[in-house]
Short mmCIF file of C-alpha atoms in Angstrom, two decimals:
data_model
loop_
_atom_site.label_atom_id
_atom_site.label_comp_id
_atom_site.label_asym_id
_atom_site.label_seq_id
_atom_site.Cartn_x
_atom_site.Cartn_y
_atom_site.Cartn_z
CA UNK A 1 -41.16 5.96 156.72
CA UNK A 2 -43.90 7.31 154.11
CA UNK A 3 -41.71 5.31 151.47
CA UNK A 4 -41.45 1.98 153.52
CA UNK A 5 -44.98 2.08 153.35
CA UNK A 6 -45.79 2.77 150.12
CA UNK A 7 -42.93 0.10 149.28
CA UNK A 8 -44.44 -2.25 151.05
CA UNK A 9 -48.01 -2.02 150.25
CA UNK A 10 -47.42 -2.00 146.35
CA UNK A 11 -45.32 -5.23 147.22
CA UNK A 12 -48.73 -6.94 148.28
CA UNK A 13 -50.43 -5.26 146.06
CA UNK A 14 -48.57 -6.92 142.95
CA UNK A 15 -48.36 -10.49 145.11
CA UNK A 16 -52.28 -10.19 145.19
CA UNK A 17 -52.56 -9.26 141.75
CA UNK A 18 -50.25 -11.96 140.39
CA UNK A 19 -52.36 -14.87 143.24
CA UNK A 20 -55.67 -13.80 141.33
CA UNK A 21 -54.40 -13.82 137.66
CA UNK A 22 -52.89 -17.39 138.46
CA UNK A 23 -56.35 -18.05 140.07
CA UNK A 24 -58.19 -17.30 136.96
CA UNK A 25 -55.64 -18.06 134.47
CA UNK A 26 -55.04 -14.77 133.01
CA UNK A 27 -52.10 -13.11 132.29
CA UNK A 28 -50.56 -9.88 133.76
CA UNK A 29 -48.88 -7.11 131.84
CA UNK A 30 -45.63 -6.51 134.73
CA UNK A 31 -45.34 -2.39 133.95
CA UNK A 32 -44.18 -2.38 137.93
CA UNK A 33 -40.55 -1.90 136.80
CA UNK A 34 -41.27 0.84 133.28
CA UNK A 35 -40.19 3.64 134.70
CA UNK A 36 -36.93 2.38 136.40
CA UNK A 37 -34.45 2.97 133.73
CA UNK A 38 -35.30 6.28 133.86
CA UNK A 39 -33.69 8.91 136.14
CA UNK A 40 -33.28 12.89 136.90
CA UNK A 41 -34.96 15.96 135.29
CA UNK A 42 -36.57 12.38 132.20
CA UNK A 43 -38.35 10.98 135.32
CA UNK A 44 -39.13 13.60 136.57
CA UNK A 45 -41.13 14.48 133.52
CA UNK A 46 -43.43 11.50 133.31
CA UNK A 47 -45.12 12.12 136.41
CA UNK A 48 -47.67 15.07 137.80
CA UNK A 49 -46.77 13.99 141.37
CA UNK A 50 -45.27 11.11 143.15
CA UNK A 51 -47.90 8.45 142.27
CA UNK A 52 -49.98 9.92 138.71
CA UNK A 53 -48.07 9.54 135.27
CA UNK A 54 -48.00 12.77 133.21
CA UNK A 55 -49.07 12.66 129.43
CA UNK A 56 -45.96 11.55 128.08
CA UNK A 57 -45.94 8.84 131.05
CA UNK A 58 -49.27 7.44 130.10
CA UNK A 59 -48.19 7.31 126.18
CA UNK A 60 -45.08 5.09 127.40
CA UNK A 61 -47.14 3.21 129.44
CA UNK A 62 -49.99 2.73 126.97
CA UNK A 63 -47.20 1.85 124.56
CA UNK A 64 -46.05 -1.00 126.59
CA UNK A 65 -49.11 -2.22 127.82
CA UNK A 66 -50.35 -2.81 123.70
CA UNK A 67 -46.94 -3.83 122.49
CA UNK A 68 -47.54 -6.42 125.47
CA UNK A 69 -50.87 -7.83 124.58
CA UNK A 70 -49.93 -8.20 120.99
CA UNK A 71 -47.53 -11.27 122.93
CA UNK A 72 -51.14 -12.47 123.89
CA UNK A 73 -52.55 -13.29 120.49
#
């Protein structure tokens, strides 16, 4: 049930997100998804816990997130 929750609640979390960039007319870097493609003992090792990225999940993430806004300019 803990998931369904948490499923849920990041689900309105990114529809709220997305309403308000729209709103203001500013774009969104989507990293929702990153971390999919990733599975066993390699996911595992870009988090601290269930929610928090590790070091070598923030580098991916900050890697994304630049590479991203780059698209901006």
């Amino acid at each position: 049930r803990y998931y369904d929750f948490w499923a849920r609640a990041k689900e309105l979390l990114s529809e709220n997100i997305h309403n308000i960039a729209e709103e203001k007319q500013v774009p969104v870097v989507e990293a929702s998804r990153l971390f999919d493609k990733y599975g066993g003992e390699e996911r595992v090792s870009l988090f601290v816990d269930e929610i928090h990225l590790s070091e070598k999940g923030d580098s991916i993430l900050a890697d994304y997130v630049a590479d991203e806004i780059e698209k901006f300019k």
